[in-house]
């Protein structure tokens, strides 16, 4: 019998419901996370898109930032999309003054990298380990990854346009992040991949 992991969705801000729906379709149980006790009870966490400066301030005032850092350091799987990618970055560029992240992934992420003139766009991205069909990726005021450390595996890059080659999906052990919003399309391969990662992690621990 395979176990059913409980995956939290950080519910301070952003498209929480869409992530929860995609995770449930991927076979996980979900729980909105707003308090440290809720964070303690999940096997993994999704940090949704939204606005990373707001999420950082709310995480601070809900006293979630430190508990989040601790759980990530202790090996909790986490997946961040867009603003969530920024939250999982060890370093950011273009952040607000004093902007902090939870960190965990050895990468530098540039906030609002794709520029104002292309606030949002859609593009196909081939994702390593998620099938042969390119992913239809939706980018909304998206960051990209400027630099990664050696432990980081690049899962996907922009494939066309002026920003071709830019890194838009990464994984480092139990942590993963995408610049785009897989919860907004009916294609839940990213959520399946993460749910499987969480399920395996619960079996290992
Ligand atoms: N630009 C936003 C930020 O800096 C991210 C946008 C998004 O999550 N869709 O947090």
Short mmCIF file of C-alpha atoms and ligand atoms in Angstrom, two decimals:
data_model
loop_
_atom_site.label_atom_id
_atom_site.label_comp_id
_atom_site.label_asym_id
_atom_site.label_seq_id
_atom_site.Cartn_x
_atom_site.Cartn_y
_atom_site.Cartn_z
CA UNK A 1 0.00 0.00 0.00
CA UNK A 2 1.33 3.46 -0.79
CA UNK A 3 1.01 6.15 1.85
CA UNK A 4 -0.94 9.37 1.34
CA UNK A 5 1.22 12.36 2.28
CA UNK A 6 -0.20 15.51 3.84
CA UNK A 7 1.03 18.51 1.94
CA UNK A 8 0.54 21.99 3.36
CA UNK A 9 -0.06 25.05 1.22
CA UNK A 10 1.30 28.23 2.75
CA UNK A 11 -1.92 30.25 3.00
CA UNK A 12 -0.72 33.75 3.81
CA UNK A 13 -1.42 35.05 0.33
CA UNK A 14 -1.69 33.89 -3.27
CA UNK A 15 -3.43 31.14 -5.20
CA UNK A 16 -3.75 28.64 -2.37
CA UNK A 17 -6.92 26.89 -3.54
CA UNK A 18 -5.59 26.10 -7.01
CA UNK A 19 -2.51 24.42 -5.53
CA UNK A 20 -4.61 22.43 -3.07
CA UNK A 21 -6.84 21.19 -5.88
CA UNK A 22 -3.87 20.16 -8.05
CA UNK A 23 -2.21 18.36 -5.11
CA UNK A 24 -5.39 16.48 -4.28
CA UNK A 25 -5.67 15.35 -7.87
CA UNK A 26 -2.08 14.17 -7.51
CA UNK A 27 -3.17 11.95 -4.60
CA UNK A 28 -2.15 14.05 -1.61
CA UNK A 29 -4.08 15.27 1.39
CA UNK A 30 -3.77 19.05 1.80
CA UNK A 31 -3.82 21.52 4.65
CA UNK A 32 -3.72 25.33 4.52
CA UNK A 33 -0.80 26.52 6.67
CA UNK A 34 -0.99 29.82 8.52
CA UNK A 35 0.36 28.91 11.94
CA UNK A 36 3.54 27.26 13.21
CA UNK A 37 1.52 24.31 14.64
CA UNK A 38 0.03 23.66 11.21
CA UNK A 39 3.49 23.74 9.66
CA UNK A 40 4.59 21.10 12.19
CA UNK A 41 1.91 18.69 11.07
CA UNK A 42 2.61 18.52 7.32
CA UNK A 43 4.93 16.18 5.40
CA UNK A 44 5.74 18.80 2.77
CA UNK A 45 4.85 22.37 1.84
CA UNK A 46 3.89 24.30 -1.28
CA UNK A 47 4.63 28.02 -1.30
CA UNK A 48 2.33 29.58 -3.89
CA UNK A 49 2.78 32.56 -6.19
CA UNK A 50 1.64 35.98 -5.10
CA UNK A 51 3.90 38.78 -4.02
CA UNK A 52 7.09 37.77 -2.27
CA UNK A 53 7.49 41.07 -0.38
CA UNK A 54 3.99 40.67 1.10
CA UNK A 55 4.55 36.99 1.80
CA UNK A 56 7.81 37.75 3.59
CA UNK A 57 6.14 40.45 5.77
CA UNK A 58 3.17 38.20 6.57
CA UNK A 59 5.45 35.23 7.33
CA UNK A 60 7.29 37.47 9.78
CA UNK A 61 4.15 38.76 11.50
CA UNK A 62 2.59 35.27 11.66
CA UNK A 63 5.88 34.06 13.19
CA UNK A 64 6.30 31.52 10.45
CA UNK A 65 9.61 32.51 8.90
CA UNK A 66 11.90 30.93 11.51
CA UNK A 67 9.83 27.72 11.84
CA UNK A 68 9.84 27.48 8.06
CA UNK A 69 13.63 27.82 7.91
CA UNK A 70 14.02 25.19 10.62
CA UNK A 71 11.77 22.67 8.92
CA UNK A 72 13.50 23.18 5.59
CA UNK A 73 16.89 22.69 7.23
CA UNK A 74 15.56 19.53 8.88
CA UNK A 75 14.65 18.09 5.47
CA UNK A 76 10.99 18.93 4.90
CA UNK A 77 10.22 18.82 1.17
CA UNK A 78 9.04 22.15 -0.24
CA UNK A 79 8.02 23.43 -3.63
CA UNK A 80 7.75 27.12 -4.48
CA UNK A 81 6.14 28.62 -7.56
CA UNK A 82 6.94 32.18 -8.66
CA UNK A 83 6.90 34.24 -5.42
CA UNK A 84 7.36 30.84 -3.73
CA UNK A 85 10.56 30.33 -5.77
CA UNK A 86 11.80 33.64 -4.38
CA UNK A 87 10.96 32.48 -0.83
CA UNK A 88 13.09 29.34 -1.29
CA UNK A 89 16.10 31.15 -2.74
CA UNK A 90 19.23 31.59 -0.63
CA UNK A 91 19.88 34.89 -2.43
CA UNK A 92 17.69 37.36 -4.31
CA UNK A 93 18.28 40.28 -6.64
CA UNK A 94 15.78 43.07 -7.16
CA UNK A 95 14.13 42.49 -3.80
CA UNK A 96 12.60 45.19 -1.61
CA UNK A 97 14.86 46.80 1.01
CA UNK A 98 15.55 44.23 3.71
CA UNK A 99 13.55 41.51 1.97
CA UNK A 100 14.19 38.11 3.55
CA UNK A 101 13.55 34.62 2.32
CA UNK A 102 13.22 31.25 3.99
CA UNK A 103 15.97 29.98 1.69
CA UNK A 104 17.13 26.39 1.23
CA UNK A 105 18.00 26.30 -2.46
CA UNK A 106 21.53 27.41 -3.29
CA UNK A 107 20.54 29.85 -6.02
CA UNK A 108 20.25 33.55 -6.80
CA UNK A 109 16.80 34.51 -8.06
CA UNK A 110 16.07 37.76 -9.84
CA UNK A 111 12.68 39.17 -8.93
CA UNK A 112 10.42 40.45 -11.78
CA UNK A 113 13.18 39.36 -14.15
CA UNK A 114 11.21 39.04 -17.37
CA UNK A 115 10.49 42.77 -17.33
CA UNK A 116 7.45 44.99 -17.19
CA UNK A 117 6.69 44.96 -20.91
CA UNK A 118 6.08 41.22 -20.68
CA UNK A 119 4.27 41.12 -17.35
CA UNK A 120 2.74 37.80 -18.20
CA UNK A 121 3.17 35.31 -21.01
CA UNK A 122 2.87 31.63 -21.76
CA UNK A 123 5.54 29.41 -23.25
CA UNK A 124 6.36 25.71 -23.59
CA UNK A 125 9.07 24.40 -21.25
CA UNK A 126 10.58 20.91 -21.36
CA UNK A 127 10.88 19.66 -17.77
CA UNK A 128 13.39 16.96 -16.80
CA UNK A 129 11.73 13.91 -15.27
CA UNK A 130 8.18 15.00 -16.11
CA UNK A 131 7.49 13.33 -19.42
CA UNK A 132 8.25 14.02 -23.08
CA UNK A 133 5.59 16.64 -23.74
CA UNK A 134 6.66 20.22 -23.04
CA UNK A 135 4.87 21.88 -20.17
CA UNK A 136 2.56 24.77 -21.01
CA UNK A 137 4.04 27.28 -18.56
CA UNK A 138 2.22 30.44 -17.41
CA UNK A 139 4.53 33.23 -16.24
CA UNK A 140 3.14 36.20 -14.26
CA UNK A 141 5.64 38.92 -13.26
CA UNK A 142 7.97 36.00 -12.92
CA UNK A 143 11.46 35.69 -11.52
CA UNK A 144 14.23 33.69 -13.14
CA UNK A 145 17.24 31.96 -11.65
CA UNK A 146 20.46 33.89 -12.27
CA UNK A 147 22.91 31.41 -10.77
CA UNK A 148 22.82 28.01 -9.12
CA UNK A 149 25.23 26.19 -6.84
CA UNK A 150 26.59 22.75 -7.64
CA UNK A 151 23.94 20.87 -5.69
CA UNK A 152 21.12 22.35 -7.77
CA UNK A 153 19.70 20.43 -10.71
CA UNK A 154 18.23 22.56 -13.50
CA UNK A 155 14.86 21.05 -14.51
CA UNK A 156 13.83 23.56 -17.16
CA UNK A 157 14.87 26.62 -19.13
CA UNK A 158 13.13 29.24 -21.27
CA UNK A 159 13.21 27.80 -24.77
CA UNK A 160 12.54 30.78 -27.01
CA UNK A 161 12.36 34.57 -27.11
CA UNK A 162 14.91 37.09 -25.89
CA UNK A 163 15.44 35.24 -22.61
CA UNK A 164 16.16 31.84 -24.09
CA UNK A 165 18.25 29.66 -21.80
CA UNK A 166 17.16 31.34 -18.58
CA UNK A 167 16.59 28.83 -15.78
CA UNK A 168 12.92 28.56 -14.79
CA UNK A 169 12.72 25.25 -12.88
CA UNK A 170 15.13 23.72 -10.36
CA UNK A 171 15.48 21.01 -7.76
CA UNK A 172 17.91 20.59 -4.89
CA UNK A 173 17.25 17.36 -3.03
CA UNK A 174 13.81 17.68 -1.47
CA UNK A 175 13.33 21.28 -2.55
CA UNK A 176 12.03 22.44 -5.90
CA UNK A 177 10.94 25.67 -7.51
CA UNK A 178 9.46 26.97 -10.75
CA UNK A 179 9.21 30.54 -12.09
CA UNK A 180 5.83 29.68 -13.54
CA UNK A 181 2.40 28.70 -12.20
CA UNK A 182 1.56 25.03 -12.86
CA UNK A 183 -1.57 25.31 -10.70
CA UNK A 184 -3.24 27.48 -13.34
CA UNK A 185 -3.36 24.86 -16.07
CA UNK A 186 -5.05 21.47 -16.01
CA UNK A 187 -1.65 19.78 -16.37
CA UNK A 188 -0.64 18.63 -12.91
CA UNK A 189 2.67 16.91 -13.69
CA UNK A 190 4.63 19.28 -11.44
CA UNK A 191 2.27 18.59 -8.53
CA UNK A 192 2.47 14.84 -9.20
CA UNK A 193 6.26 15.04 -9.22
CA UNK A 194 6.27 16.94 -5.92
CA UNK A 195 3.65 14.70 -4.27
CA UNK A 196 5.79 11.68 -5.22
CA UNK A 197 8.89 13.38 -3.81
CA UNK A 198 7.04 14.00 -0.52
CA UNK A 199 5.71 10.43 -0.40
CA UNK A 200 9.23 9.03 -0.87
CA UNK A 201 10.62 11.41 1.76
CA UNK A 202 8.05 10.24 4.35
CA UNK A 203 9.09 6.66 3.67
CA UNK A 204 12.78 7.52 4.08
CA UNK A 205 12.39 9.42 7.37
N1 LIG B 1 6.67 39.44 -8.86
C1 LIG B 1 6.20 38.69 -7.74
C2 LIG B 1 7.17 38.79 -6.56
O1 LIG B 1 8.15 39.44 -6.60
C3 LIG B 1 5.98 37.25 -8.08
C4 LIG B 1 4.82 37.12 -9.01
C5 LIG B 1 4.04 35.86 -8.87
O2 LIG B 1 4.18 35.11 -7.90
N2 LIG B 1 3.16 35.63 -9.79
O3 LIG B 1 6.93 38.20 -5.58
#
